[in-house]
């Protein structure tokens, strides 16, 4: 797959009519993650506590409801950029992941 560098795409050095470059990457994991409804950023997972505790199923993850009261959960992927150290791996929504096509290959930086 090909992916954008999320920090460069957001804070970007590219002009508004220029598309951000793509990088070769592999998907290490996929899963449903909670997103902040206003910023669309992936929220960190809550840590699981050990021991026996009463389960409160009516509690939701903080800040995950949009105006209609629905939780925002989307498929996200743990991306590893080819040739980069694994400390640069990051979770990314599907909007930053592109298929390996000839048009997208021209954008590889």
Coordinates of N, CA, C and O in Angstrom, one line a residue:
X1 N 0.9 -1.2 0.0 CA 0.0 0.0 0.0 C 0.9 1.2 0.0 O 2.1 1.2 0.3
X2 N 0.3 2.4 -0.3 CA 1.0 3.6 -0.2 C 0.2 4.5 0.8 O -1.0 4.5 0.9
X3 N 1.0 5.3 1.6 CA 0.4 6.1 2.6 C 1.0 7.5 2.6 O 2.1 7.7 2.2
X4 N 0.2 8.5 3.2 CA 0.7 9.8 3.4 C 1.5 9.8 4.7 O 1.2 9.0 5.6
X5 N 2.3 10.8 4.9 CA 2.9 11.1 6.2 C 2.0 12.0 6.9 O 1.8 13.1 6.5
X6 N 1.3 11.5 7.9 CA 0.2 12.3 8.5 C 0.6 13.7 9.0 O -0.1 14.6 8.9
X7 N 1.8 13.8 9.6 CA 2.3 15.1 10.1 C 2.5 16.1 8.9 O 2.2 17.2 9.0
X8 N 3.1 15.6 7.8 CA 3.3 16.5 6.7 C 2.0 16.9 6.0 O 1.9 18.0 5.6
X9 N 1.1 16.0 6.0 CA -0.2 16.3 5.4 C -1.0 17.3 6.2 O -1.6 18.2 5.6
X10 N -0.8 17.3 7.5 CA -1.6 18.2 8.3 C -0.9 19.6 8.4 O -1.5 20.6 8.1
X11 N 0.4 19.6 8.8 CA 1.1 20.8 9.0 C 1.7 21.4 7.8 O 2.2 22.5 7.7
X12 N 1.8 20.6 6.9 CA 2.3 20.6 5.5 C 3.1 21.7 4.9 O 2.9 22.9 5.2
X13 N 4.1 21.3 4.2 CA 4.9 22.2 3.4 C 4.3 22.3 2.0 O 4.7 23.1 1.2
X14 N 3.3 21.5 1.7 CA 2.7 21.5 0.3 C 1.7 22.6 0.2 O 1.1 23.0 1.2
X15 N 1.6 23.2 -1.0 CA 0.6 24.3 -1.2 C -0.8 23.6 -1.3 O -0.9 22.4 -1.4
X16 N -1.8 24.4 -1.3 CA -3.2 23.9 -1.3 C -3.5 23.1 -2.5 O -4.3 22.2 -2.4
X17 N -2.9 23.4 -3.7 CA -3.3 22.6 -4.9 C -2.3 21.5 -5.1 O -2.5 20.8 -6.1
X18 N -1.4 21.3 -4.2 CA -0.4 20.2 -4.4 C -0.7 19.1 -3.4 O -1.0 19.3 -2.3
X19 N -0.7 17.8 -4.0 CA -1.0 16.7 -3.1 C 0.2 16.3 -2.3 O 1.3 16.4 -2.8
X20 N 0.0 15.8 -1.1 CA 1.2 15.4 -0.3 C 1.8 14.1 -0.9 O 1.1 13.3 -1.5
X21 N 3.1 13.9 -0.7 CA 3.8 12.7 -1.3 C 3.3 11.5 -0.5 O 2.8 11.5 0.6
X22 N 3.4 10.4 -1.2 CA 3.1 9.1 -0.6 C 4.3 8.3 -0.4 O 5.4 8.5 -1.0
X23 N 4.3 7.4 0.6 CA 5.4 6.5 1.0 C 5.0 5.1 0.9 O 3.8 4.7 1.2
X24 N 5.9 4.2 0.5 CA 5.6 2.7 0.6 C 5.4 2.3 2.0 O 6.2 2.7 2.9
X25 N 4.4 1.5 2.2 CA 4.1 1.0 3.6 C 3.5 -0.3 3.6 O 3.0 -0.8 2.5
X26 N 3.4 -1.0 4.7 CA 2.7 -2.2 4.9 C 1.8 -2.0 6.1 O 2.0 -1.3 7.0
X27 N 0.6 -2.7 6.1 CA -0.3 -2.7 7.2 C 0.0 -3.8 8.1 O 0.0 -5.0 7.7
X28 N 0.4 -3.5 9.4 CA 0.7 -4.5 10.4 C -0.5 -5.0 11.1 O -0.5 -6.1 11.5
X29 N -1.5 -4.1 11.4 CA -2.7 -4.5 12.1 C -3.8 -3.6 11.6 O -3.6 -2.5 11.1
X30 N -5.0 -4.1 11.8 CA -6.2 -3.3 11.5 C -7.2 -3.5 12.6 O -7.3 -4.6 13.3
X31 N -8.0 -2.5 12.9 CA -9.0 -2.7 13.9 C -9.9 -1.4 14.0 O -9.6 -0.4 13.4
X32 N -11.1 -1.6 14.7 CA -12.0 -0.5 14.9 C -11.5 0.4 16.0 O -11.1 -0.1 17.1
X33 N -11.4 1.7 15.8 CA -10.9 2.6 16.8 C -11.9 3.8 17.0 O -12.6 4.1 16.0
X34 N -11.9 4.3 18.2 CA -12.7 5.5 18.4 C -12.0 6.8 17.9 O -10.8 6.9 18.0
X35 N -12.9 7.6 17.2 CA -12.3 8.9 16.7 C -13.0 10.1 17.4 O -14.2 10.0 17.8
X36 N -12.2 11.1 17.6 CA -12.8 12.4 18.2 C -13.7 13.0 17.1 O -13.3 13.2 16.0
X37 N -15.0 13.2 17.4 CA -15.9 13.7 16.3 C -15.6 15.1 15.8 O -15.9 15.3 14.6
X38 N -14.9 15.9 16.5 CA -14.5 17.2 16.0 C -13.3 17.3 15.2 O -13.2 17.9 14.1
X39 N -12.2 16.6 15.7 CA -10.9 16.6 15.0 C -10.7 15.4 14.1 O -9.7 15.5 13.3
X40 N -11.5 14.4 14.2 CA -11.3 13.1 13.5 C -10.0 12.4 13.8 O -9.5 11.6 13.1
X41 N -9.3 12.7 15.0 CA -8.1 12.1 15.4 C -8.5 10.8 16.2 O -9.5 10.7 16.8
X42 N -7.6 9.8 16.1 CA -7.8 8.6 16.8 C -7.5 8.8 18.2 O -6.5 9.3 18.6
X43 N -8.5 8.4 19.1 CA -8.3 8.5 20.5 C -7.5 7.4 21.1 O -7.7 6.2 20.6
X44 N -6.7 7.6 22.1 CA -6.0 6.5 22.7 C -6.9 5.6 23.4 O -8.0 6.0 23.9
X45 N -6.5 4.3 23.4 CA -7.4 3.3 24.1 C -7.2 3.4 25.6 O -6.1 3.8 26.1
X46 N -8.3 3.1 26.3 CA -8.2 3.1 27.8 C -7.5 1.8 28.2 O -7.6 0.7 27.6
X47 N -6.7 2.0 29.2 CA -5.9 0.8 29.8 C -6.9 -0.1 30.5 O -7.8 0.3 31.2
X48 N -6.6 -1.4 30.3 CA -7.5 -2.4 31.0 C -6.9 -2.6 32.4 O -5.7 -2.8 32.5
X49 N -7.8 -2.7 33.3 CA -7.3 -2.9 34.7 C -7.4 -4.4 35.1 O -8.3 -5.1 34.6
X50 N -6.5 -4.8 35.9 CA -6.5 -6.2 36.3 C -7.5 -6.4 37.4 O -8.0 -5.5 38.0
X51 N -7.8 -7.6 37.7 CA -8.7 -7.9 38.9 C -10.1 -8.0 38.5 O -10.5 -7.7 37.4
X52 N -10.9 -8.4 39.5 CA -12.4 -8.4 39.3 C -13.0 -7.1 39.6 O -12.8 -6.5 40.6
X53 N -13.7 -6.6 38.6 CA -14.4 -5.3 38.8 C -15.8 -5.4 38.2 O -16.0 -6.2 37.3
X54 N -16.7 -4.7 38.8 CA -18.0 -4.6 38.2 C -18.0 -3.9 36.9 O -17.4 -2.9 36.7
X55 N -18.6 -4.6 35.9 CA -18.7 -4.0 34.5 C -19.8 -3.0 34.4 O -20.9 -3.3 34.7
X56 N -19.5 -1.8 33.9 CA -20.5 -0.8 33.6 C -20.6 -0.7 32.1 O -19.9 0.1 31.5
X57 N -21.5 -1.4 31.5 CA -21.7 -1.4 30.1 C -22.3 -0.1 29.5 O -22.2 0.2 28.4
X58 N -22.9 0.7 30.4 CA -23.6 1.9 29.9 C -22.6 3.1 29.7 O -22.9 4.1 29.1
X59 N -21.4 2.9 30.2 CA -20.4 4.0 30.1 C -19.7 3.9 28.7 O -19.4 2.8 28.3
X60 N -19.5 5.0 28.1 CA -18.9 5.0 26.8 C -17.5 5.7 26.9 O -17.2 6.4 27.9
X61 N -16.7 5.5 25.9 CA -15.4 6.2 25.8 C -15.7 7.7 25.8 O -16.6 8.2 25.2
X62 N -14.9 8.5 26.6 CA -15.1 9.9 26.6 C -14.9 10.6 25.3 O -14.1 10.2 24.5
X63 N -15.8 11.6 25.0 CA -15.7 12.4 23.8 C -15.8 11.6 22.5 O -15.1 11.9 21.6
X64 N -16.7 10.7 22.5 CA -16.8 9.9 21.2 C -18.2 10.0 20.6 O -18.6 9.2 19.8
X65 N -19.0 10.9 21.1 CA -20.4 11.0 20.5 C -20.5 12.2 19.6 O -20.0 13.3 20.0
X66 N -21.1 12.1 18.5 CA -21.4 13.2 17.6 C -22.7 13.8 18.0 O -23.3 13.4 19.0
X67 N -23.2 14.7 17.2 CA -24.4 15.5 17.5 C -25.6 14.6 17.6 O -26.6 14.9 18.3
X68 N -25.7 13.4 17.0 CA -26.8 12.5 17.0 C -26.7 11.6 18.2 O -27.6 10.7 18.3
X69 N -25.6 11.6 19.0 CA -25.5 10.7 20.1 C -24.9 9.4 19.7 O -24.9 8.4 20.5
X70 N -24.4 9.2 18.5 CA -23.8 7.9 18.1 C -22.3 8.0 18.3 O -21.7 9.0 18.1
X71 N -21.7 6.9 18.7 CA -20.3 6.7 18.8 C -19.6 6.7 17.4 O -20.2 6.2 16.5
X72 N -18.5 7.3 17.3 CA -17.8 7.3 16.1 C -16.6 6.3 16.2 O -15.7 6.5 16.9
X73 N -16.8 5.3 15.4 CA -15.8 4.2 15.4 C -15.5 3.9 13.9 O -16.4 3.7 13.1
X74 N -14.2 3.9 13.5 CA -13.9 3.6 12.1 C -12.7 2.6 12.1 O -12.0 2.5 13.0
X75 N -12.6 2.0 10.9 CA -11.5 1.1 10.7 C -10.2 1.9 10.6 O -10.2 2.9 9.8
X76 N -9.2 1.5 11.3 CA -7.9 2.1 11.3 C -6.8 1.1 11.1 O -7.1 -0.1 11.4
X77 N -5.7 1.5 10.6 CA -4.6 0.5 10.3 C -3.3 1.0 11.0 O -3.0 2.2 11.0
X78 N -2.6 0.0 11.5 CA -1.2 0.3 12.0 C -0.3 0.2 10.8 O -0.1 -0.9 10.2
X79 N 0.3 1.3 10.5 CA 1.1 1.4 9.2 C 2.6 1.4 9.6 O 3.0 2.1 10.5
X80 N 3.3 0.6 8.9 CA 4.8 0.6 9.0 C 5.4 1.1 7.6 O 5.1 0.5 6.6
X81 N 6.1 2.1 7.7 CA 6.7 2.7 6.5 C 8.0 1.9 6.1 O 8.9 1.8 7.0
X82 N 8.1 1.4 4.9 CA 9.2 0.6 4.4 C 10.5 1.4 4.6 O 10.6 2.6 4.2
X83 N 11.5 0.8 5.2 CA 12.8 1.4 5.4 C 12.9 2.3 6.6 O 14.0 2.9 6.8
X84 N 11.8 2.5 7.3 CA 11.8 3.4 8.5 C 11.9 2.5 9.8 O 11.4 1.4 9.8
X85 N 12.4 3.1 10.8 CA 12.4 2.4 12.1 C 11.0 2.2 12.6 O 10.1 3.0 12.3
X86 N 10.7 1.1 13.3 CA 9.4 0.8 13.8 C 8.8 1.8 14.7 O 7.6 1.8 15.0
X87 N 9.7 2.6 15.3 CA 9.1 3.7 16.2 C 8.3 4.7 15.5 O 7.6 5.5 16.1
X88 N 8.4 4.7 14.2 CA 7.6 5.7 13.3 C 6.3 5.0 12.9 O 5.5 5.7 12.2
X89 N 6.0 3.8 13.3 CA 4.7 3.2 12.9 C 3.6 4.0 13.6 O 3.8 4.5 14.7
X90 N 2.5 4.1 12.9 CA 1.4 4.9 13.4 C 0.1 4.3 13.0 O 0.0 3.7 12.0
X91 N -1.0 4.6 13.8 CA -2.3 4.3 13.5 C -2.9 5.3 12.6 O -2.7 6.5 12.8
X92 N -3.5 4.9 11.5 CA -4.0 5.9 10.5 C -5.4 5.4 10.1 O -5.7 4.2 9.9
X93 N -6.3 6.4 9.8 CA -7.6 6.0 9.2 C -7.5 5.7 7.8 O -6.4 5.9 7.2
X94 N -8.5 5.2 7.2 CA -8.5 4.7 5.8 C -8.3 5.9 4.8 O -7.9 5.6 3.7
X95 N -8.5 7.1 5.2 CA -8.3 8.2 4.3 C -6.9 8.5 3.9 O -6.6 9.1 2.9
X96 N -5.9 8.0 4.8 CA -4.5 8.2 4.5 C -3.9 7.0 3.8 O -2.7 7.0 3.5
X97 N -4.7 6.0 3.5 CA -4.1 4.7 2.8 C -4.6 4.7 1.4 O -5.8 4.9 1.1
X98 N -3.7 4.5 0.4 CA -4.0 4.5 -1.0 C -3.6 3.2 -1.6 O -2.6 2.6 -1.2
X99 N -4.3 2.8 -2.6 CA -3.9 1.6 -3.4 C -2.7 1.8 -4.2 O -2.4 3.0 -4.6
X100 N -1.9 0.8 -4.5 CA -0.7 0.9 -5.3 C -1.1 0.9 -6.8 O -1.2 -0.2 -7.4
X101 N -1.4 2.1 -7.4 CA -1.7 2.2 -8.8 C -0.7 3.1 -9.5 O 0.1 3.8 -8.8
X102 N -0.6 3.1 -10.8 CA 0.4 3.9 -11.5 C 0.2 5.4 -11.2 O 1.2 6.1 -11.1
X103 N -1.0 5.9 -11.1 CA -1.2 7.3 -10.7 C -0.7 7.6 -9.4 O 0.0 8.7 -9.2
X104 N -0.9 6.7 -8.4 CA -0.4 7.0 -7.1 C 1.1 6.8 -7.0 O 1.8 7.4 -6.2
X105 N 1.7 5.9 -7.8 CA 3.1 5.7 -7.8 C 3.9 6.9 -8.2 O 5.0 7.2 -7.8
X106 N 3.2 7.8 -9.0 CA 3.9 9.1 -9.4 C 4.1 10.0 -8.2 O 4.9 10.9 -8.2
X107 N 3.3 9.8 -7.2 CA 3.3 10.7 -6.0 C 4.3 10.2 -4.9 O 4.5 10.8 -3.9
X108 N 4.9 9.0 -5.2 CA 5.9 8.5 -4.2 C 7.1 9.4 -4.1 O 7.7 9.8 -5.1
X109 N 7.4 9.9 -2.8 CA 8.4 10.9 -2.6 C 9.7 10.3 -2.2 O 10.0 9.3 -1.8

